[in-house]
PDB file of C-alpha atoms in Angstrom:
ATOM      1  CA  MET N   1      25.774  11.539  13.747  1.00 64.00           C
ATOM      2  CA  VAL N   2      24.178  11.309  17.200  1.00 74.00           C
ATOM      3  CA  ASN N   3      21.882  14.169  17.726  1.00 81.00           C
ATOM      4  CA  SER N   4      20.619  14.319  21.316  1.00 86.00           C
ATOM      5  CA  CYS N   5      18.365  16.626  23.038  1.00 90.00           C
ATOM      6  CA  VAL N   6      19.374  19.430  24.915  1.00 90.00           C
ATOM      7  CA  CYS N   7      17.063  19.968  27.162  1.00 91.00           C
ATOM      8  CA  PHE N   8      17.308  19.136  30.652  1.00 88.00           C
ATOM      9  CA  GLY N   9      16.960  15.715  32.321  1.00 85.00           C
ATOM     10  CA  CYS N  10      15.996  14.360  28.449  1.00 88.00           C
ATOM     11  CA  ASN N  11      18.278  11.791  26.731  1.00 86.00           C
ATOM     12  CA  ASN N  12      16.553  11.066  23.684  1.00 87.00           C
ATOM     13  CA  SER N  13      18.222  11.141  20.264  1.00 86.00           C
ATOM     14  CA  ASN N  14      17.414  10.225  16.542  1.00 84.00           C
ATOM     15  CA  LEU N  15      19.248   6.606  17.427  1.00 83.00           C
ATOM     16  CA  SER N  16      16.468   5.839  20.130  1.00 82.00           C
ATOM     17  CA  GLY N  17      13.567   6.469  17.406  1.00 82.00           C
ATOM     18  CA  HIS N  18      12.324   9.960  18.605  1.00 86.00           C
ATOM     19  CA  ARG N  19      12.200  12.945  16.213  1.00 88.00           C
ATOM     20  CA  VAL N  20      14.548  15.628  16.466  1.00 90.00           C
ATOM     21  CA  HIS N  21      14.314  19.118  15.332  1.00 91.00           C
ATOM     22  CA  ARG N  22      16.995  21.733  15.223  1.00 89.00           C
ATOM     23  CA  PHE N  23      16.729  25.264  16.384  1.00 92.00           C
ATOM     24  CA  PRO N  24      15.757  27.721  13.901  1.00 89.00           C
ATOM     25  CA  ASN N  25      17.861  30.395  12.444  1.00 87.00           C
ATOM     26  CA  LYS N  26      19.343  33.133  14.870  1.00 86.00           C
ATOM     27  CA  LYS N  27      17.456  35.714  12.693  1.00 87.00           C
ATOM     28  CA  HIS N  28      13.944  33.871  12.993  1.00 88.00           C
ATOM     29  CA  LYS N  29      11.470  35.251  15.229  1.00 89.00           C
ATOM     30  CA  ASP N  30      11.086  32.034  17.361  1.00 90.00           C
ATOM     31  CA  PHE N  31      14.794  31.602  17.983  1.00 90.00           C
ATOM     32  CA  HIS N  32      15.130  33.015  21.180  1.00 90.00           C
ATOM     33  CA  ALA N  33      11.966  31.547  22.293  1.00 91.00           C
ATOM     34  CA  TRP N  34      13.749  28.447  22.046  1.00 92.00           C
ATOM     35  CA  ILE N  35      16.974  29.315  23.660  1.00 91.00           C
ATOM     36  CA  ARG N  36      14.566  30.589  26.848  1.00 91.00           C
ATOM     37  CA  PHE N  37      12.838  27.315  26.987  1.00 92.00           C
ATOM     38  CA  VAL N  38      15.721  25.185  27.024  1.00 91.00           C
ATOM     39  CA  GLN N  39      17.536  28.025  29.853  1.00 90.00           C
ATOM     40  CA  ALA N  40      14.280  27.571  31.913  1.00 89.00           C
ATOM     41  CA  LYS N  41      15.924  24.228  33.232  1.00 87.00           C
ATOM     42  CA  ARG N  42      19.318  24.695  32.239  1.00 88.00           C
ATOM     43  CA  SER N  43      20.614  28.326  33.368  1.00 86.00           C
ATOM     44  CA  ASN N  44      24.056  27.730  31.530  1.00 88.00           C
ATOM     45  CA  PHE N  45      22.780  27.143  28.285  1.00 88.00           C
ATOM     46  CA  ALA N  46      24.098  29.847  25.984  1.00 86.00           C
ATOM     47  CA  ALA N  47      22.670  30.754  22.618  1.00 85.00           C
ATOM     48  CA  SER N  48      26.656  30.845  21.383  1.00 85.00           C
ATOM     49  CA  SER N  49      26.979  27.078  22.139  1.00 83.00           C
ATOM     50  CA  LEU N  50      24.790  26.034  19.147  1.00 85.00           C
ATOM     51  CA  THR N  51      25.852  23.920  16.380  1.00 84.00           C
ATOM     52  CA  ARG N  52      24.009  22.358  13.911  1.00 81.00           C
ATOM     53  CA  HIS N  53      23.670  18.871  15.860  1.00 83.00           C
ATOM     54  CA  THR N  54      21.887  21.108  18.665  1.00 88.00           C
ATOM     55  CA  VAL N  55      18.779  19.670  18.743  1.00 91.00           C
ATOM     56  CA  VAL N  56      15.255  19.532  20.995  1.00 92.00           C
ATOM     57  CA  CYS N  57      13.221  16.417  20.792  1.00 92.00           C
ATOM     58  CA  GLU N  58       9.920  15.367  20.047  1.00 91.00           C
ATOM     59  CA  LYS N  59       8.933  15.080  23.343  1.00 91.00           C
ATOM     60  CA  HIS N  60       8.815  18.979  24.360  1.00 92.00           C
ATOM     61  CA  PHE N  61       6.155  19.357  21.956  1.00 92.00           C
ATOM     62  CA  THR N  62       2.593  19.021  21.627  1.00 90.00           C
ATOM     63  CA  PRO N  63       0.874  17.386  19.388  1.00 87.00           C
ATOM     64  CA  ASP N  64      -0.320  20.839  17.528  1.00 88.00           C
ATOM     65  CA  SER N  65       3.106  21.697  17.063  1.00 89.00           C
ATOM     66  CA  TYR N  66       3.288  19.754  14.290  1.00 90.00           C
ATOM     67  CA  ASN N  67       1.964  20.209  10.634  1.00 88.00           C
ATOM     68  CA  GLN N  68      -1.100  17.996  10.461  1.00 87.00           C
ATOM     69  CA  GLY N  69      -0.557  17.278   7.081  1.00 86.00           C
ATOM     70  CA  ASP N  70       2.523  15.579   7.854  1.00 85.00           C
ATOM     71  CA  LEU N  71       1.316  13.881  10.675  1.00 83.00           C
ATOM     72  CA  MET N  72      -1.875  12.270   8.611  1.00 82.00           C
ATOM     73  CA  GLU N  73       0.577  11.005   6.074  1.00 81.00           C
ATOM     74  CA  PHE N  74       2.524   9.435   8.610  1.00 80.00           C
ATOM     75  CA  ARG N  75      -0.514   7.659  10.656  1.00 79.00           C
ATOM     76  CA  MET N  76      -1.409   6.244   7.132  1.00 72.00           C
ATOM     77  CA  GLY N  77       1.961   5.395   6.499  1.00 73.00           C
ATOM     78  CA  PHE N  78       2.787   7.587   3.525  1.00 75.00           C
ATOM     79  CA  ARG N  79       5.603   9.352   5.324  1.00 79.00           C
ATOM     80  CA  ARG N  80       8.343   8.391   7.676  1.00 81.00           C
ATOM     81  CA  LYS N  81       8.371   9.323  11.274  1.00 82.00           C
ATOM     82  CA  GLU N  82      11.276  11.467  11.052  1.00 80.00           C
ATOM     83  CA  TRP N  83       9.998  13.574   8.131  1.00 84.00           C
ATOM     84  CA  VAL N  84       7.137  14.773   9.887  1.00 88.00           C
ATOM     85  CA  ARG N  85       7.615  18.613  10.359  1.00 89.00           C
ATOM     86  CA  LEU N  86       6.782  21.534  12.735  1.00 90.00           C
ATOM     87  CA  ALA N  87       4.056  23.744  12.245  1.00 89.00           C
ATOM     88  CA  ASN N  88       4.784  27.448  11.488  1.00 88.00           C
ATOM     89  CA  GLY N  89       5.734  29.097  14.474  1.00 88.00           C
ATOM     90  CA  ALA N  90       6.052  25.956  16.436  1.00 90.00           C
ATOM     91  CA  VAL N  91       7.953  26.466  20.294  1.00 91.00           C
ATOM     92  CA  PRO N  92       8.946  23.908  22.457  1.00 92.00           C
ATOM     93  CA  SER N  93       6.739  23.699  25.530  1.00 89.00           C
ATOM     94  CA  VAL N  94       6.982  20.429  27.492  1.00 90.00           C
ATOM     95  CA  HIS N  95       9.227  20.428  30.046  1.00 85.00           C
ATOM     96  CA  ALA N  96      10.743  16.634  30.805  1.00 74.00           C
ATOM     97  CA  GLY N  97       9.102  15.388  34.243  1.00 63.00           C
ATOM     98  CA  PRO N  98      11.016  15.164  37.569  1.00 55.00           C
ATOM     99  CA  PRO N  99      13.521  12.610  37.952  1.00 50.00           C
ATOM    100  CA  ALA N 100      12.850   9.007  38.993  1.00 47.00           C
ATOM    101  CA  LYS N 101      12.745   8.351  42.334  1.00 50.00           C
ATOM    102  CA  SER N 102      15.571   5.767  43.763  1.00 45.00           C
ATOM    103  CA  GLY N 103      13.647   2.804  43.740  1.00 49.00           C
ATOM    104  CA  GLY N 104      12.660   3.457  40.097  1.00 49.00           C
ATOM    105  CA  SER N 105      14.478   1.882  36.780  1.00 50.00           C
ATOM    106  CA  GLU N 106      15.175   2.944  33.311  1.00 49.00           C
ATOM    107  CA  GLU N 107      12.980  -0.216  32.212  1.00 49.00           C
ATOM    108  CA  SER N 108       9.833   1.008  34.350  1.00 51.00           C
ATOM    109  CA  ASN N 109      10.087   4.571  33.099  1.00 52.00           C
ATOM    110  CA  VAL N 110      10.407   3.012  29.429  1.00 51.00           C
ATOM    111  CA  ASN N 111       7.290   1.095  30.065  1.00 56.00           C
ATOM    112  CA  VAL N 112       5.349   4.476  31.655  1.00 57.00           C
ATOM    113  CA  SER N 113       6.246   5.944  28.145  1.00 57.00           C
ATOM    114  CA  THR N 114       4.788   3.441  26.130  1.00 60.00           C
ATOM    115  CA  ARG N 115       1.798   2.829  28.049  1.00 61.00           C
ATOM    116  CA  ARG N 116       1.692   6.739  27.497  1.00 60.00           C
ATOM    117  CA  GLU N 117       1.946   6.142  23.738  1.00 58.00           C
ATOM    118  CA  SER N 118      -0.020   3.433  23.426  1.00 56.00           C
ATOM    119  CA  ALA N 119      -3.042   5.480  25.077  1.00 56.00           C
ATOM    120  CA  ARG N 120      -2.489   8.079  23.100  1.00 51.00           C
ATOM    121  CA  ARG N 121      -2.861   5.844  20.059  1.00 52.00           C
ATOM    122  CA  LYS N 122      -5.889   4.098  21.105  1.00 49.00           C
ATOM    123  CA  ARG N 123      -8.098   7.648  21.610  1.00 48.00           C
ATOM    124  CA  GLU N 124      -6.708   8.574  17.917  1.00 50.00           C
ATOM    125  CA  LEU N 125      -7.418   5.266  16.586  1.00 56.00           C
ATOM    126  CA  CYS N 126      -9.511   3.060  18.752  1.00 61.00           C
ATOM    127  CA  THR N 127     -13.211   2.994  19.238  1.00 66.00           C
ATOM    128  CA  ALA N 128     -15.053   1.114  21.894  1.00 66.00           C
ATOM    129  CA  CYS N 129     -18.569  -0.110  22.403  1.00 72.00           C
ATOM    130  CA  GLY N 130     -19.964   1.457  25.342  1.00 68.00           C
ATOM    131  CA  THR N 131     -22.345  -1.779  25.936  1.00 75.00           C
ATOM    132  CA  CYS N 132     -20.109  -5.077  25.484  1.00 76.00           C
ATOM    133  CA  GLY N 133     -16.579  -3.108  25.669  1.00 69.00           C
ATOM    134  CA  ASN N 134     -15.619  -4.645  21.867  1.00 73.00           C
ATOM    135  CA  GLU N 135     -12.862  -2.196  20.859  1.00 67.00           C
ATOM    136  CA  ARG N 136     -12.248  -1.507  17.318  1.00 66.00           C
ATOM    137  CA  TYR N 137      -9.296  -0.127  15.715  1.00 62.00           C
ATOM    138  CA  TRP N 138      -9.487   2.002  12.419  1.00 62.00           C
ATOM    139  CA  GLN N 139      -6.902   1.358   9.713  1.00 66.00           C
ATOM    140  CA  ASN N 140      -7.174   3.147   6.406  1.00 67.00           C
ATOM    141  CA  GLN N 141      -6.691  -0.385   4.635  1.00 74.00           C
ATOM    142  CA  GLU N 142      -5.739  -3.569   5.475  1.00 78.00           C
ATOM    143  CA  LYS N 143      -2.397  -5.422   5.523  1.00 79.00           C
ATOM    144  CA  VAL N 144      -1.394  -8.343   2.987  1.00 82.00           C
ATOM    145  CA  HIS N 145       1.597 -10.181   2.470  1.00 78.00           C
ATOM    146  CA  ARG N 146       4.817  -8.747   4.834  1.00 77.00           C
ATOM    147  CA  ASN N 147       2.474  -5.966   6.141  1.00 78.00           C
ATOM    148  CA  MET N 148       2.188  -4.433   3.108  1.00 83.00           C
ATOM    149  CA  PRO N 149      -0.883  -2.263   2.360  1.00 85.00           C
ATOM    150  CA  ALA N 150      -3.380  -3.639   0.269  1.00 88.00           C
ATOM    151  CA  CYS N 151      -4.773  -0.697  -1.199  1.00 89.00           C
ATOM    152  CA  ASN N 152      -1.455  -0.034  -2.665  1.00 90.00           C
ATOM    153  CA  LEU N 153      -0.715  -3.750  -4.337  1.00 91.00           C
ATOM    154  CA  LEU N 154      -4.332  -3.350  -5.734  1.00 92.00           C
ATOM    155  CA  LEU N 155      -3.033   0.541  -7.248  1.00 93.00           C
ATOM    156  CA  SER N 156      -0.123  -1.117  -8.884  1.00 93.00           C
ATOM    157  CA  GLY N 157      -2.103  -3.849 -10.289  1.00 93.00           C
ATOM    158  CA  ALA N 158      -4.570  -1.534 -11.918  1.00 93.00           C
ATOM    159  CA  ILE N 159      -1.995   0.498 -13.495  1.00 94.00           C
ATOM    160  CA  HIS N 160      -0.276  -3.214 -14.800  1.00 93.00           C
ATOM    161  CA  PHE N 161      -2.986  -4.580 -15.935  1.00 92.00           C
ATOM    162  CA  SER N 162      -4.851  -1.709 -17.984  1.00 93.00           C
ATOM    163  CA  GLY N 163      -1.708  -0.939 -19.735  1.00 92.00           C
ATOM    164  CA  CYS N 164      -0.901   2.623 -18.363  1.00 92.00           C
ATOM    165  CA  MET N 165       2.366   4.197 -18.194  1.00 92.00           C
ATOM    166  CA  ALA N 166       2.883   4.209 -14.479  1.00 92.00           C
ATOM    167  CA  SER N 167       5.102   7.501 -14.126  1.00 91.00           C
ATOM    168  CA  GLN N 168       2.540   9.167 -16.150  1.00 92.00           C
ATOM    169  CA  THR N 169      -0.305   7.630 -13.856  1.00 93.00           C
ATOM    170  CA  ILE N 170       1.185   8.632 -10.857  1.00 92.00           C
ATOM    171  CA  ARG N 171       2.329  11.905 -11.835  1.00 91.00           C
ATOM    172  CA  MET N 172      -1.256  12.892 -12.162  1.00 92.00           C
ATOM    173  CA  LEU N 173      -2.476  11.304  -9.138  1.00 91.00           C
ATOM    174  CA  LYS N 174      -0.122  13.406  -7.127  1.00 88.00           C
ATOM    175  CA  LEU N 175      -0.999  16.471  -9.275  1.00 87.00           C
ATOM    176  CA  PHE N 176      -4.491  15.829  -8.258  1.00 88.00           C
ATOM    177  CA  GLY N 177      -3.209  15.921  -4.732  1.00 85.00           C
ATOM    178  CA  LEU N 178      -4.124  12.197  -3.788  1.00 86.00           C
ATOM    179  CA  GLN N 179      -1.874  10.303  -1.628  1.00 82.00           C
ATOM    180  CA  CYS N 180       0.015   7.389  -3.999  1.00 88.00           C
ATOM    181  CA  ILE N 181       2.534   5.425  -4.150  1.00 90.00           C
ATOM    182  CA  SER N 182       6.056   6.259  -5.734  1.00 91.00           C
ATOM    183  CA  PRO N 183       6.975   4.525  -9.284  1.00 91.00           C
ATOM    184  CA  GLY N 184       9.661   2.626  -7.189  1.00 91.00           C
ATOM    185  CA  THR N 185       7.282   1.071  -5.654  1.00 92.00           C
ATOM    186  CA  PHE N 186       5.306   0.440  -8.440  1.00 93.00           C
ATOM    187  CA  PHE N 187       8.414  -1.507  -9.979  1.00 93.00           C
ATOM    188  CA  CYS N 188       8.770  -3.782  -7.084  1.00 92.00           C
ATOM    189  CA  HIS N 189       4.690  -4.771  -6.861  1.00 92.00           C
ATOM    190  CA  GLN N 190       5.483  -5.267 -10.820  1.00 92.00           C
ATOM    191  CA  ARG N 191       8.737  -7.549 -10.509  1.00 92.00           C
ATOM    192  CA  TYR N 192       7.360  -9.421  -7.282  1.00 90.00           C
ATOM    193  CA  TYR N 193       3.490  -9.831  -7.714  1.00 91.00           C
ATOM    194  CA  SER N 194       1.766  -8.768 -10.640  1.00 92.00           C
ATOM    195  CA  ILE N 195       4.116  -9.970 -13.414  1.00 93.00           C
ATOM    196  CA  PRO N 196       4.289 -13.722 -11.437  1.00 92.00           C
ATOM    197  CA  THR N 197       0.610 -13.175 -11.430  1.00 91.00           C
ATOM    198  CA  ILE N 198       0.562 -12.611 -15.352  1.00 92.00           C
ATOM    199  CA  MET N 199       2.583 -15.887 -15.983  1.00 94.00           C
ATOM    200  CA  GLN N 200       0.951 -17.886 -13.836  1.00 94.00           C
ATOM    201  CA  ALA N 201      -2.359 -17.231 -15.103  1.00 93.00           C
ATOM    202  CA  TRP N 202      -1.449 -17.840 -18.654  1.00 94.00           C
ATOM    203  CA  ARG N 203      -0.044 -20.944 -17.716  1.00 94.00           C
ATOM    204  CA  ASN N 204      -3.044 -22.011 -16.162  1.00 93.00           C
ATOM    205  CA  GLU N 205      -4.721 -20.936 -19.760  1.00 94.00           C
ATOM    206  CA  GLN N 206      -2.483 -23.346 -21.599  1.00 93.00           C
ATOM    207  CA  ARG N 207      -2.740 -26.118 -19.388  1.00 92.00           C
ATOM    208  CA  GLY N 208      -7.048 -25.902 -19.999  1.00 91.00           C
ATOM    209  CA  ILE N 209      -6.627 -25.503 -23.748  1.00 88.00           C
ATOM    210  CA  ILE N 210      -4.181 -28.413 -23.801  1.00 86.00           C
ATOM    211  CA  ARG N 211      -6.529 -30.582 -21.605  1.00 87.00           C
ATOM    212  CA  GLU N 212      -9.490 -29.701 -23.658  1.00 85.00           C
ATOM    213  CA  LEU N 213      -7.616 -30.545 -27.059  1.00 82.00           C
ATOM    214  CA  LYS N 214      -6.865 -33.936 -25.486  1.00 81.00           C
ATOM    215  CA  GLU N 215     -10.182 -34.543 -24.818  1.00 82.00           C
ATOM    216  CA  THR N 216     -11.278 -33.931 -28.403  1.00 78.00           C
ATOM    217  CA  GLY N 217     -12.348 -37.048 -30.396  1.00 72.00           C
ATOM    218  CA  GLY N 218     -10.767 -38.094 -33.710  1.00 66.00           C
ATOM    219  CA  GLY N 219      -7.388 -36.230 -32.638  1.00 66.00           C
ATOM    220  CA  LEU N 220      -6.419 -32.990 -33.671  1.00 67.00           C
ATOM    221  CA  ILE N 221      -5.395 -31.513 -37.553  1.00 69.00           C
ATOM    222  CA  LEU N 222      -2.701 -28.718 -37.304  1.00 69.00           C
ATOM    223  CA  SER N 223      -2.709 -26.438 -40.912  1.00 67.00           C
ATOM    224  CA  ASP N 224      -2.098 -23.175 -42.020  1.00 67.00           C
ATOM    225  CA  GLN N 225      -3.053 -21.625 -44.954  1.00 67.00           C
ATOM    226  CA  ILE N 226      -0.444 -20.010 -47.455  1.00 66.00           C
ATOM    227  CA  LEU N 227      -1.169 -17.365 -49.932  1.00 64.00           C
ATOM    228  CA  LEU N 228       0.700 -17.826 -53.084  1.00 58.00           C
ATOM    229  CA  ASP N 229       1.133 -15.098 -55.494  1.00 60.00           C
ATOM    230  CA  THR N 230      -0.080 -16.252 -58.879  1.00 59.00           C
ATOM    231  CA  VAL N 231       0.908 -13.143 -60.729  1.00 57.00           C
ATOM    232  CA  PRO N 232       3.921 -13.972 -62.916  1.00 59.00           C
ATOM    233  CA  ASN N 233       6.688 -11.771 -62.792  1.00 58.00           C
ATOM    234  CA  THR N 234       7.063  -8.813 -65.260  1.00 56.00           C
ATOM    235  CA  VAL N 235       9.793  -6.911 -66.803  1.00 53.00           C
ATOM    236  CA  ALA N 236       8.964  -3.686 -68.471  1.00 54.00           C
ATOM    237  CA  THR N 237      11.145  -3.214 -71.603  1.00 53.00           C
ATOM    238  CA  PRO N 238      11.693  -0.370 -73.409  1.00 54.00           C
TER     239      PRO N 238
END
């Protein structure tokens, strides 16, 4: 289902990759503030026309309008963009810009929006040297195979190689309030990375042992120890 923004001059929707937010309950104290915001540019908009698909997109909210914890999890890769929630009492306050001039194109507007988003992310994640101009982008962890966070794989390996139970370990970390992978992610790492690594290490160890045995002078003698029961069976008689 397509949920398009109802604000004047805005064509954003959930399908265009934007966060969209439903109106609060009609009994909520901020409900009429949302209505007034839309009516400021759309005088014919009425509260009676609201449905569960009536939404306002993220472009009409300031960064302070969002739950800061959710935003941090999103930037660290632990939360999907559409799962970032609004803070309590958040009200839309940013109206869409004026319509493009006749010579403008939709592509140019998209490019402007993209540049603004890039500039915003640059201010948040990039530090530049004032002397040489070198730029450094901050990341909480490096990316490895298929753009996977390295620390996630290291955590899965630590749980697996130490013999801990994954579900209990992950639950304990979450009880401590730590950002952590899900059990599904662990088992995916186990299947595609840690188990193949263990098998490869064991094969390498086997090849090393066999190579050493082949180089042993005088050949190899295999023997076993058998423990015989020399005590005869006795039968108790009355």
